[in-house]
């Protein structure tokens, strides 16, 4: 057995697995392998029943856009396809507009500084040294070392002697709901060397965020709170909302880090031995606290990004794209709200904040008085707040709040300006259950966004019209409404976390992709065939019966897991049995592992689509622009070679597998542009290369 196999496991700190698709997996005990073979036999029986000609529910001709024509149109017209702020759909923007907006932000001397390669190298080297020191601190805390935090913190450092730094690519997305359109800067730091520090801090701060009474966690949380709100009778009240202007960049970083560190220590409520480093407990707690205070600074300071071949150092505030930025901003606001005792102020019937959006309901005699109360009570050092007040209605998040009959607070869905209402069209090749799941998800969302069933009914009518216009059969959509609308309304405020105390269901996940063949796959049958066999085997072990009477279900001799190096069994899942010679053996007890509830489900990965290609074209077009500018100015500058890819006559990539190690530099007038999906060119808004947001 390998050392550390029985240590606690935290998937958040697990290293990114390498691609071992060509390697043979470790051998399991024979009875576990036999159970998997039972499932494979069941699956083959199902696949054998697939008809040669699949009958489509509603025959249609799928749209087949030509990627080559779209790419040519975008390139010829200097256009770039991007997502938009607030997830309002895609935007097609002039390349020059995106470039000008980006440079306008970067050239703000208060926010960014252009640095040389030498300065960049020095800062990154210092950051690496600080991270290695954090690794040492994490190794001193037993609970953190057991879950592998010390390895995780260094997971983004360059390997070997070559300092191949990965710098985030600065970019922005349009704010199409603004007039004129605005621009939101983003620095995607999922691969930056300091991001593991920020993720550690974010995970440590999550309990504080959940416990903060002034934080709104989303539309559902707000709807639940408003549904429980009791307005005092015969009192005049007003909606007052606030928007913190440029919250992230205007937060004083040093002050924020000190405040959050203090709040974290206060939340931990560590005992007196924390200050006594002579005791083992006190030494570990001191190391834990030092680790957090230093990690929060490493993860959010000296942030370097790149744009147009130049490197930029962020000078102030928090950056969008760093893992813990929302947590830091939330707790920074909570500090001043707690200090002002806003929840104890009897003039506030309600107060809540969603990051930089504030909502309050204030008792006052006039709009002017309500606005004055909010302005005097709520403020954050270094930040400016713009306020709105109304006696009748207010928009907040995706909800439209209004005064109902009898001075009650009601709400219904709100659609921001220029929302494209993009939906998966019926002509797409998404499986039917995926389309149905998307529709049902919207029904659940609308139920939460409506305070009265009449508003919910009207919203569902609009939803049906929207999907019918996207090509969905009218009868099919209405059947979904008839079957699920009532249930969605009744359960709209259900707390999903309430099921955590119930008996857990063990889930086995079979990873698949979008393919019609999986429509004929019955995951329950396959899962039952495996689990039933393992229970059958355990019954034989309890009776010490090693003779099989059903040759389709053999009974292999038991093997102790302690004799196998590749795996280990946690004590609570271990079972002691007697072997054929009377010897005692420890095996994995599948009855304890799966219990009475176990289920096999399939997860499906989407295939490459048009939005993947547009994200590649965006990078390719800007790479071409970056090269064109110095050429037009008679400046010769090295251009990074992009990895080659075979592209067929339709302009689609011949393969979509990541390639590594292609970082050569060449003097080329027209670099060959690559449209293959790699870890480096997936859409930059994604939290990681494995989880693209867009498409």
XYZ file of C-alpha atoms in Angstrom:
695
model
C 0.000 0.000 0.000
C 1.371 3.410 -0.950
C 1.920 5.912 1.891
C -0.795 8.527 2.308
C -3.551 6.437 0.716
C -5.661 6.577 3.867
C -5.177 10.309 4.425
C -8.189 12.655 4.207
C -9.010 13.777 0.664
C -10.125 17.207 -0.526
C -10.955 17.345 -4.249
C -10.436 21.123 -4.282
C -6.753 20.585 -3.571
C -6.292 17.576 -5.797
C -3.687 18.075 -8.543
C -4.907 18.285 -12.127
C -4.735 14.717 -13.438
C -2.473 14.022 -16.349
C -3.722 12.375 -19.488
C -3.331 8.643 -18.927
C -5.737 7.573 -21.667
C -3.119 5.305 -23.226
C -2.124 3.691 -19.940
C -3.655 0.625 -18.386
C -5.374 1.274 -15.072
C -4.328 -0.453 -11.846
C -5.712 -3.941 -11.298
C -8.576 -4.235 -8.826
C -9.423 -7.335 -6.783
C -10.969 -9.994 -8.979
C -14.473 -9.677 -7.544
C -14.551 -5.926 -8.254
C -13.353 -6.513 -11.813
C -16.026 -9.186 -12.218
C -18.732 -6.723 -11.154
C -17.540 -4.286 -13.799
C -17.630 -7.093 -16.366
C -21.248 -7.751 -15.387
C -22.025 -4.122 -16.182
C -20.170 -4.315 -19.487
C -22.163 -7.411 -20.471
C -25.413 -5.594 -19.703
C -24.290 -2.578 -21.738
C -23.442 -4.723 -24.754
C -26.902 -6.293 -24.626
C -28.414 -2.813 -24.723
C -26.237 -1.667 -27.615
C -27.184 -4.750 -29.604
C -30.797 -3.566 -29.596
C -30.084 -0.204 -31.240
C -32.088 0.054 -34.481
C -30.246 0.692 -37.709
C -32.408 3.709 -38.522
C -33.166 6.042 -35.639
C -36.635 7.558 -35.677
C -36.430 11.276 -34.922
C -39.173 12.657 -32.677
C -39.795 15.661 -34.898
C -37.986 15.461 -38.264
C -36.018 18.600 -38.967
C -33.078 19.776 -40.979
C -30.340 20.978 -38.674
C -28.721 24.285 -39.446
C -25.284 23.729 -40.905
C -23.421 27.042 -40.855
C -20.160 27.118 -42.725
C -17.345 27.909 -40.275
C -15.138 28.950 -43.177
C -17.663 31.540 -44.418
C -18.307 32.891 -40.926
C -14.591 33.138 -40.212
C -13.994 34.930 -43.518
C -16.832 37.380 -42.841
C -15.473 38.212 -39.387
C -11.910 38.534 -40.637
C -12.788 40.636 -43.694
C -14.813 43.054 -41.577
C -12.461 43.168 -38.561
C -15.158 41.750 -36.286
C -14.775 39.714 -33.110
C -17.370 37.531 -31.360
C -17.337 37.703 -27.552
C -19.690 37.013 -24.657
C -21.220 39.977 -22.871
C -21.364 41.259 -19.326
C -24.350 39.928 -17.321
C -24.560 36.930 -19.707
C -26.917 38.723 -22.076
C -25.758 36.763 -25.122
C -22.975 37.135 -27.634
C -21.735 40.415 -29.068
C -20.101 41.096 -32.417
C -17.743 44.034 -31.978
C -15.249 45.889 -34.081
C -11.756 44.709 -33.308
C -10.517 48.281 -33.122
C -13.208 49.160 -30.552
C -12.201 46.272 -28.296
C -8.545 47.214 -28.670
C -9.174 50.901 -27.939
C -11.278 50.114 -24.867
C -8.624 47.743 -23.559
C -5.788 50.220 -24.071
C -7.881 52.987 -22.515
C -8.049 50.971 -19.312
C -4.442 49.830 -19.331
C -3.150 53.338 -19.980
C -4.791 54.615 -16.798
C -1.697 55.395 -14.736
C -3.630 55.020 -11.482
C -4.563 51.403 -12.192
C -1.821 49.840 -14.339
C 1.867 50.229 -15.094
C 3.633 48.885 -18.159
C 6.739 47.012 -16.978
C 9.792 45.596 -18.692
C 10.607 41.919 -19.075
C 13.297 42.281 -16.418
C 10.861 43.813 -13.936
C 8.334 41.101 -14.714
C 10.916 38.367 -14.179
C 11.977 39.846 -10.846
C 8.402 40.128 -9.542
C 7.506 36.582 -10.612
C 10.685 35.215 -9.057
C 9.817 36.934 -5.780
C 6.296 35.507 -5.952
C 7.675 32.024 -6.548
C 9.922 32.348 -3.487
C 6.941 33.437 -1.389
C 4.877 30.492 -2.640
C 7.645 28.051 -1.749
C 7.665 29.541 1.750
C 3.909 28.965 1.921
C 4.479 25.345 0.914
C 6.753 25.002 3.935
C 4.129 26.504 6.235
C 1.394 24.216 4.870
C 3.641 21.222 5.547
C 3.762 22.190 9.240
C -0.034 21.974 9.647
C -1.013 18.313 9.870
C -4.623 18.765 8.742
C -3.539 20.754 5.670
C -0.658 18.484 4.776
C -2.926 15.427 4.850
C -5.228 16.917 2.203
C -2.248 17.827 0.016
C -2.416 21.618 0.275
C 1.383 21.925 0.260
C 1.500 20.234 -3.150
C -1.450 22.180 -4.485
C 0.047 25.583 -3.646
C 3.048 24.864 -5.865
C 1.055 23.207 -8.667
C 1.276 26.254 -10.983
C 4.985 26.905 -10.537
C 7.191 26.277 -13.589
C 8.697 22.807 -13.549
C 12.398 22.242 -14.118
C 15.039 24.898 -14.542
C 13.241 26.715 -17.362
C 11.151 29.587 -16.027
C 8.187 29.272 -18.369
C 5.898 31.773 -16.684
C 2.208 31.712 -17.559
C 0.771 35.228 -17.589
C -2.970 35.946 -17.751
C -4.163 37.571 -20.969
C -5.914 40.868 -20.199
C -9.162 41.348 -22.104
C -12.626 42.791 -21.696
C -16.215 42.081 -22.639
C -18.870 44.580 -23.767
C -21.558 45.881 -21.439
C -24.349 45.960 -23.991
C -26.970 46.852 -21.363
C -25.301 50.259 -20.970
C -25.822 53.218 -23.299
C -23.282 53.856 -24.688
C -21.885 50.321 -24.330
C -19.389 49.909 -21.522
C -16.440 47.592 -21.080
C -15.673 45.171 -18.250
C -12.006 44.227 -17.785
C -11.176 40.612 -16.946
C -7.880 38.983 -16.019
C -8.342 35.181 -16.169
C -5.923 33.846 -13.572
C -6.862 30.153 -13.596
C -3.353 29.189 -14.743
C -1.362 31.920 -12.978
C 1.218 30.766 -10.437
C -0.490 32.607 -7.542
C -4.007 31.316 -8.220
C -3.739 28.263 -5.895
C -3.080 30.709 -3.043
C -6.205 32.661 -3.982
C -8.277 29.471 -4.201
C -7.091 28.402 -0.746
C -8.122 31.796 0.642
C -11.482 31.617 -1.138
C -12.226 28.208 0.342
C -11.304 29.431 3.829
C -13.608 32.454 3.471
C -16.685 30.624 2.175
C -18.072 29.896 5.689
C -17.753 33.587 6.554
C -19.687 34.560 3.427
C -22.469 32.083 4.203
C -22.713 33.386 7.768
C -22.774 37.085 6.778
C -26.348 38.353 7.337
C -26.106 41.266 4.885
C -24.905 39.204 1.909
C -27.442 38.231 -0.754
C -26.397 34.945 -2.334
C -28.560 35.227 -5.451
C -32.109 35.780 -6.660
C -33.475 32.733 -4.838
C -31.928 33.818 -1.555
C -33.385 37.309 -1.994
C -36.835 35.928 -2.865
C -36.845 33.718 0.234
C -35.841 36.640 2.465
C -38.464 38.963 0.954
C -41.171 36.303 1.279
C -40.525 36.255 5.044
C -40.355 40.034 5.406
C -43.058 41.734 7.488
C -43.637 45.414 6.750
C -44.876 47.473 9.696
C -48.445 48.665 9.095
C -49.189 52.374 8.724
C -45.546 53.130 7.943
C -44.378 54.815 4.742
C -41.483 52.994 3.112
C -39.296 53.308 0.028
C -37.112 51.150 -2.175
C -33.511 52.393 -2.097
C -30.839 50.704 -4.213
C -27.153 51.455 -4.539
C -24.442 50.577 -7.018
C -20.829 50.678 -5.851
C -18.926 52.323 -8.701
C -16.038 50.154 -9.952
C -16.050 48.241 -6.654
C -13.122 45.897 -7.322
C -10.478 48.406 -8.483
C -11.485 51.033 -5.914
C -11.146 48.791 -2.860
C -7.963 49.789 -0.953
C -6.048 46.530 -1.196
C -3.932 46.735 1.971
C -6.884 47.781 4.087
C -9.045 45.039 2.569
C -6.492 42.294 3.240
C -6.063 43.419 6.849
C -9.819 43.562 7.429
C -10.472 40.144 5.923
C -7.574 38.548 7.812
C -8.957 39.950 11.060
C -12.484 38.716 10.263
C -11.123 35.275 9.417
C -9.257 35.001 12.730
C -12.328 36.223 14.603
C -14.485 33.623 12.871
C -12.050 30.825 13.717
C -12.266 31.711 17.439
C -9.030 29.892 18.118
C -8.294 29.265 21.803
C -5.552 30.778 23.940
C -2.884 28.159 22.948
C -2.853 29.928 19.575
C -0.393 32.392 21.117
C 1.690 29.693 22.814
C 4.076 28.333 20.193
C 5.724 26.079 22.780
C 2.809 23.650 22.555
C 2.280 21.502 19.433
C -1.285 22.743 19.083
C -0.267 26.372 19.415
C 2.577 25.950 16.915
C 0.220 24.464 14.305
C -2.398 27.166 14.822
C 0.260 29.856 14.510
C 1.520 28.265 11.282
C -2.071 28.033 9.985
C -2.697 31.726 10.697
C 0.617 32.783 9.166
C -0.168 30.692 6.099
C -3.519 32.407 5.575
C -2.211 35.938 6.139
C 0.641 35.424 3.706
C -1.418 33.497 1.136
C -4.039 36.238 0.948
C -1.308 38.753 0.147
C 0.518 36.554 -2.370
C -2.726 35.683 -4.159
C -3.878 39.279 -4.598
C -0.742 41.414 -4.891
C 1.666 42.119 -7.747
C -0.747 40.813 -10.361
C 0.810 40.868 -13.834
C -1.130 40.418 -17.072
C -0.181 40.758 -20.703
C -1.723 42.464 -23.687
C -0.418 43.203 -27.153
C 3.017 41.844 -26.321
C 3.421 44.088 -23.265
C 3.281 43.255 -19.579
C 1.137 45.246 -17.182
C 1.293 45.420 -13.384
C -1.969 46.156 -11.575
C -1.380 48.958 -9.076
C -4.512 48.983 -6.944
C -7.677 47.172 -6.001
C -8.875 43.656 -6.704
C -8.842 42.009 -10.121
C -11.755 40.285 -11.814
C -10.620 36.758 -12.533
C -8.779 36.037 -9.278
C -10.456 33.205 -7.382
C -11.017 35.032 -4.097
C -11.875 38.528 -5.388
C -15.665 38.134 -4.857
C -15.070 36.843 -1.322
C -12.734 39.700 -0.424
C -15.119 42.301 -1.852
C -18.061 40.788 0.007
C -16.286 40.694 3.360
C -14.883 44.186 2.865
C -18.443 45.455 2.497
C -19.659 43.350 5.434
C -17.051 44.942 7.686
C -18.453 48.442 7.195
C -22.071 47.255 7.338
C -21.408 45.539 10.659
C -19.552 48.600 11.904
C -22.527 50.827 10.983
C -24.933 48.333 12.634
C -27.249 48.691 9.671
C -29.295 45.603 10.599
C -29.970 47.053 14.053
C -31.273 50.321 12.624
C -35.086 50.334 13.005
C -35.384 52.579 9.945
C -34.312 49.680 7.709
C -37.094 47.186 7.040
C -34.655 45.254 4.855
C -31.021 45.499 3.833
C -28.896 43.250 1.627
C -26.013 43.433 -0.821
C -25.029 41.273 -3.783
C -21.301 42.087 -4.154
C -21.594 45.675 -5.470
C -25.403 45.960 -5.720
C -27.243 47.202 -2.624
C -30.956 46.830 -1.906
C -32.752 48.337 1.066
C -36.305 49.092 2.123
C -36.349 52.138 4.383
C -39.062 53.640 6.548
C -39.178 57.383 5.877
C -41.585 60.240 5.282
C -40.255 61.083 1.806
C -37.908 59.896 -0.915
C -35.402 62.557 0.081
C -35.353 61.356 3.683
C -34.983 57.707 2.635
C -32.079 58.602 0.362
C -30.409 60.639 3.110
C -30.707 57.733 5.573
C -29.036 55.346 3.115
C -26.246 57.784 2.253
C -25.440 58.498 5.896
C -25.580 54.878 6.997
C -23.868 52.998 4.168
C -20.362 53.793 2.971
C -17.185 51.880 2.191
C -13.760 53.468 2.472
C -12.352 54.350 -0.945
C -15.605 53.622 -2.786
C -18.376 55.714 -4.277
C -22.029 54.628 -4.300
C -24.695 55.856 -6.719
C -28.192 55.698 -5.239
C -31.721 55.344 -6.595
C -34.933 55.699 -4.625
C -38.563 55.003 -5.481
C -41.831 54.651 -3.638
C -43.303 52.268 -6.213
C -40.763 49.950 -7.841
C -37.086 49.021 -8.181
C -35.051 46.704 -10.415
C -32.527 44.489 -8.633
C -30.550 41.623 -10.218
C -33.041 39.864 -12.507
C -36.059 40.832 -10.386
C -38.490 43.730 -10.710
C -39.671 44.674 -7.214
C -42.874 46.674 -6.816
C -45.413 47.770 -4.244
C -48.409 45.457 -4.303
C -51.926 45.675 -2.957
C -52.016 46.403 0.751
C -48.474 47.814 0.820
C -46.966 44.379 0.207
C -43.692 43.744 -1.612
C -44.111 41.818 -4.847
C -41.720 40.836 -7.615
C -41.607 39.428 -11.114
C -38.861 38.646 -13.674
C -36.866 41.496 -15.154
C -35.058 41.419 -18.490
C -32.099 43.741 -18.940
C -31.876 45.922 -22.026
C -30.511 44.235 -25.158
C -30.819 40.719 -23.721
C -30.714 38.475 -26.793
C -32.776 35.708 -25.181
C -30.444 33.158 -26.727
C -31.560 29.574 -26.266
C -30.498 26.182 -27.599
C -32.507 25.949 -30.850
C -34.594 22.907 -31.639
C -32.488 22.326 -34.746
C -29.381 21.701 -32.675
C -28.105 18.182 -32.120
C -28.358 18.436 -28.334
C -30.107 15.335 -26.933
C -33.790 15.781 -26.171
C -33.345 15.317 -22.433
C -30.757 18.125 -22.415
C -33.236 20.449 -24.139
C -35.957 19.398 -21.710
C -33.631 19.914 -18.752
C -32.795 23.423 -19.963
C -36.482 24.259 -20.267
C -37.311 22.862 -16.825
C -34.432 24.834 -15.347
C -35.965 28.015 -16.731
C -39.309 27.061 -15.215
C -37.653 26.703 -11.804
C -35.962 30.074 -12.229
C -39.206 31.818 -13.210
C -41.020 30.300 -10.228
C -38.455 31.888 -7.903
C -38.642 35.233 -9.716
C -42.414 35.509 -9.242
C -44.127 36.359 -5.970
C -47.628 35.554 -7.219
C -48.910 32.663 -9.286
C -50.497 35.089 -11.763
C -47.047 36.498 -12.576
C -45.690 32.955 -12.853
C -48.439 32.011 -15.310
C -47.704 35.026 -17.494
C -43.976 34.290 -17.401
C -44.599 30.697 -18.511
C -46.668 31.921 -21.456
C -43.763 34.096 -22.561
C -41.396 31.146 -22.091
C -43.536 28.947 -24.357
C -43.598 31.639 -27.045
C -39.821 32.048 -26.799
C -39.114 28.350 -27.258
C -41.696 27.894 -30.015
C -39.984 30.722 -31.887
C -36.740 28.787 -31.465
C -38.357 25.913 -33.353
C -39.598 23.742 -30.484
C -42.852 21.853 -31.207
C -45.741 23.684 -29.564
C -47.369 20.511 -28.214
C -44.100 19.267 -26.713
C -43.393 22.533 -24.887
C -46.944 22.711 -23.560
C -46.690 19.134 -22.309
C -43.614 20.122 -20.291
C -45.606 23.021 -18.823
C -48.571 20.797 -17.946
C -46.384 18.121 -16.348
C -44.008 20.263 -14.315
C -45.362 23.806 -13.769
C -47.261 23.054 -10.554
C -44.396 21.104 -9.010
C -41.902 23.865 -9.816
C -44.127 26.448 -8.141
C -44.693 24.392 -4.991
C -40.986 23.630 -4.572
C -39.621 27.021 -5.637
C -38.236 27.861 -2.191
C -37.099 24.382 -1.228
C -33.706 24.337 0.456
C -31.633 21.741 -1.355
C -29.156 21.639 1.515
C -31.888 20.155 3.727
C -31.237 16.792 2.087
C -27.659 16.709 3.352
C -28.696 15.078 6.636
C -30.652 12.371 4.837
C -29.117 9.023 4.005
C -26.597 9.772 1.259
C -26.950 8.145 -2.133
C -23.709 6.839 -3.584
C -23.340 7.971 -7.174
C -21.237 6.251 -9.818
C -20.568 8.481 -12.825
C -19.959 7.138 -16.318
C -18.429 9.870 -18.485
C -19.822 10.100 -22.020
C -20.340 12.722 -24.713
C -23.241 13.946 -26.805
C -24.018 11.011 -29.087
C -27.411 9.508 -30.081
C -26.173 6.048 -29.105
C -26.465 6.997 -25.420
C -30.198 7.536 -25.873
C -30.517 3.741 -25.866
C -28.353 3.290 -22.786
C -30.146 2.448 -19.533
C -27.791 3.517 -16.761
C -30.013 2.043 -14.041
C -29.877 -1.451 -15.528
C -26.107 -1.340 -15.889
C -25.625 -0.003 -12.369
C -27.977 -2.580 -10.882
C -26.175 -5.413 -12.667
C -22.865 -4.421 -11.050
C -24.139 -3.668 -7.559
C -26.349 -6.769 -7.488
C -23.347 -8.925 -8.283
C -21.237 -7.347 -5.522
C -24.022 -7.935 -3.002
C -24.273 -11.525 -4.228
C -20.531 -11.919 -3.685
C -20.694 -10.467 -0.154
C -23.436 -12.951 0.768
C -21.140 -15.793 -0.312
C -18.282 -14.356 1.758
C -20.494 -14.165 4.855
C -21.277 -17.878 4.438
C -17.691 -18.775 3.452
C -19.212 -20.246 0.313
C -16.610 -20.246 -2.471
C -18.505 -22.534 -4.834
C -20.383 -20.953 -7.714
C -23.683 -22.421 -8.861
C -24.255 -19.805 -11.538
C -21.433 -19.823 -14.061
C -22.525 -16.394 -15.330
C -21.657 -15.031 -11.865
C -18.405 -16.643 -10.685
C -17.161 -16.400 -7.082
C -13.413 -15.615 -7.085
C -11.310 -16.226 -3.995
C -11.048 -13.203 -1.649
C -7.933 -11.030 -1.774
C -6.787 -8.727 1.021
C -6.515 -5.129 -0.089
C -3.449 -4.712 2.123
C -1.476 -6.895 -0.284
C -2.121 -4.555 -3.222
C 0.004 -1.421 -3.661
C -2.254 0.456 -6.065
C -5.155 1.099 -3.721
C -6.287 1.189 -0.104
C -9.592 0.998 1.756
C -10.760 3.379 4.451
C -11.382 1.521 7.729
C -15.121 2.250 7.689
C -15.462 0.386 4.374
C -13.259 -2.574 5.275
C -14.620 -6.043 6.054
C -12.842 -9.007 7.631
C -13.638 -12.387 6.068
C -12.273 -15.915 6.371
C -10.452 -17.352 3.396
C -10.683 -20.973 2.184
C -7.776 -21.969 4.477
C -9.326 -20.232 7.490
C -7.054 -17.200 7.243
C -8.432 -13.728 8.008
C -8.507 -11.280 5.080
C -9.609 -7.646 4.821
C -11.610 -6.774 1.718
C -13.639 -3.815 0.505
C -17.226 -4.252 1.707
C -19.284 -2.945 -1.196
C -22.429 -3.135 0.958
C -20.934 -0.522 3.292
C -19.656 1.543 0.378
C -22.934 1.717 -1.548
C -25.441 1.050 1.234
C -29.060 0.592 0.261
C -28.955 3.513 -2.165
C -26.615 3.501 -5.120
C -27.061 4.837 -8.596
C -25.172 4.915 -11.872
C -25.589 8.089 -13.902
C -24.023 9.373 -17.102
C -22.331 12.733 -17.546
C -22.144 13.987 -21.099
C -19.468 16.245 -22.455
C -20.504 18.549 -25.246
C -18.702 18.314 -28.543
C -16.867 21.132 -30.321
C -19.265 23.793 -31.551
C -19.250 27.079 -33.414
C -18.608 29.155 -30.278
C -15.359 27.291 -29.673
C -14.242 28.323 -33.141
C -15.235 31.974 -32.678
C -13.119 32.128 -29.524
C -10.179 30.827 -31.547
C -10.844 33.320 -34.296
C -10.879 36.122 -31.721
C -7.406 35.179 -30.562
C -6.217 34.688 -34.125
C -7.541 38.067 -35.266
C -5.887 39.899 -32.375
C -2.657 38.000 -32.996
C -2.807 39.140 -36.609
C -3.475 42.715 -35.490
C -0.606 42.578 -33.010
C 1.661 41.615 -35.888
C 0.177 44.064 -38.384
C 0.787 47.191 -36.281
C 4.613 46.936 -36.126
C 4.746 45.810 -39.769
C 2.831 48.890 -40.892
C 5.202 51.007 -38.789
C 8.256 49.271 -40.325
C 9.077 47.614 -37.006
C 10.321 44.039 -37.030
C 9.263 42.160 -33.922
C 9.370 38.448 -33.121
C 6.018 36.725 -33.321
C 5.212 33.558 -31.432
C 4.558 30.596 -33.667
C 1.133 29.095 -33.156
C 0.894 25.290 -33.387
C -0.093 24.019 -36.785
C -3.349 22.170 -37.371
C -4.925 20.473 -40.334
C -8.112 22.247 -41.375
C -10.516 20.621 -43.780
C -12.375 22.295 -46.599
C -15.091 23.529 -44.250
C -12.614 25.289 -42.015
C -13.153 22.983 -39.042
C -10.267 21.543 -37.040
C -9.159 18.058 -37.951
C -8.623 17.228 -34.287
C -9.233 18.951 -30.990
C -6.627 17.626 -28.629
C -4.362 19.878 -26.539
C -0.767 20.207 -27.604
C 2.060 21.213 -25.320
C 5.528 22.611 -25.584
C 4.996 24.662 -28.750
C 6.448 28.019 -27.857
C 8.953 28.674 -30.611
C 9.599 32.157 -31.953
C 10.049 32.993 -35.614
C 10.417 36.077 -37.783
C 7.347 35.869 -40.023
C 5.436 38.487 -41.918
C 2.221 36.446 -41.871
C 2.147 33.845 -39.092
C 0.072 30.762 -39.813
C -3.032 30.980 -37.659
C -4.158 27.895 -35.773
C -7.799 27.088 -35.131
C -7.261 23.945 -33.078
C -8.612 23.775 -29.527
C -5.776 23.729 -27.017
C -5.397 24.563 -23.357
C -3.997 27.919 -24.382
C -6.764 29.088 -26.670
C -9.999 28.038 -25.028
C -12.189 31.028 -24.281
C -10.392 33.229 -21.781
C -13.511 33.820 -19.710
C -13.474 30.211 -18.619
C -12.528 29.449 -15.005
C -10.217 26.730 -16.288
C -9.293 25.157 -19.619
C -11.392 22.125 -18.673
C -14.559 24.099 -17.933
C -15.370 26.603 -20.684
C -18.209 28.965 -19.845
C -19.113 29.839 -23.370
C -20.910 27.438 -25.696
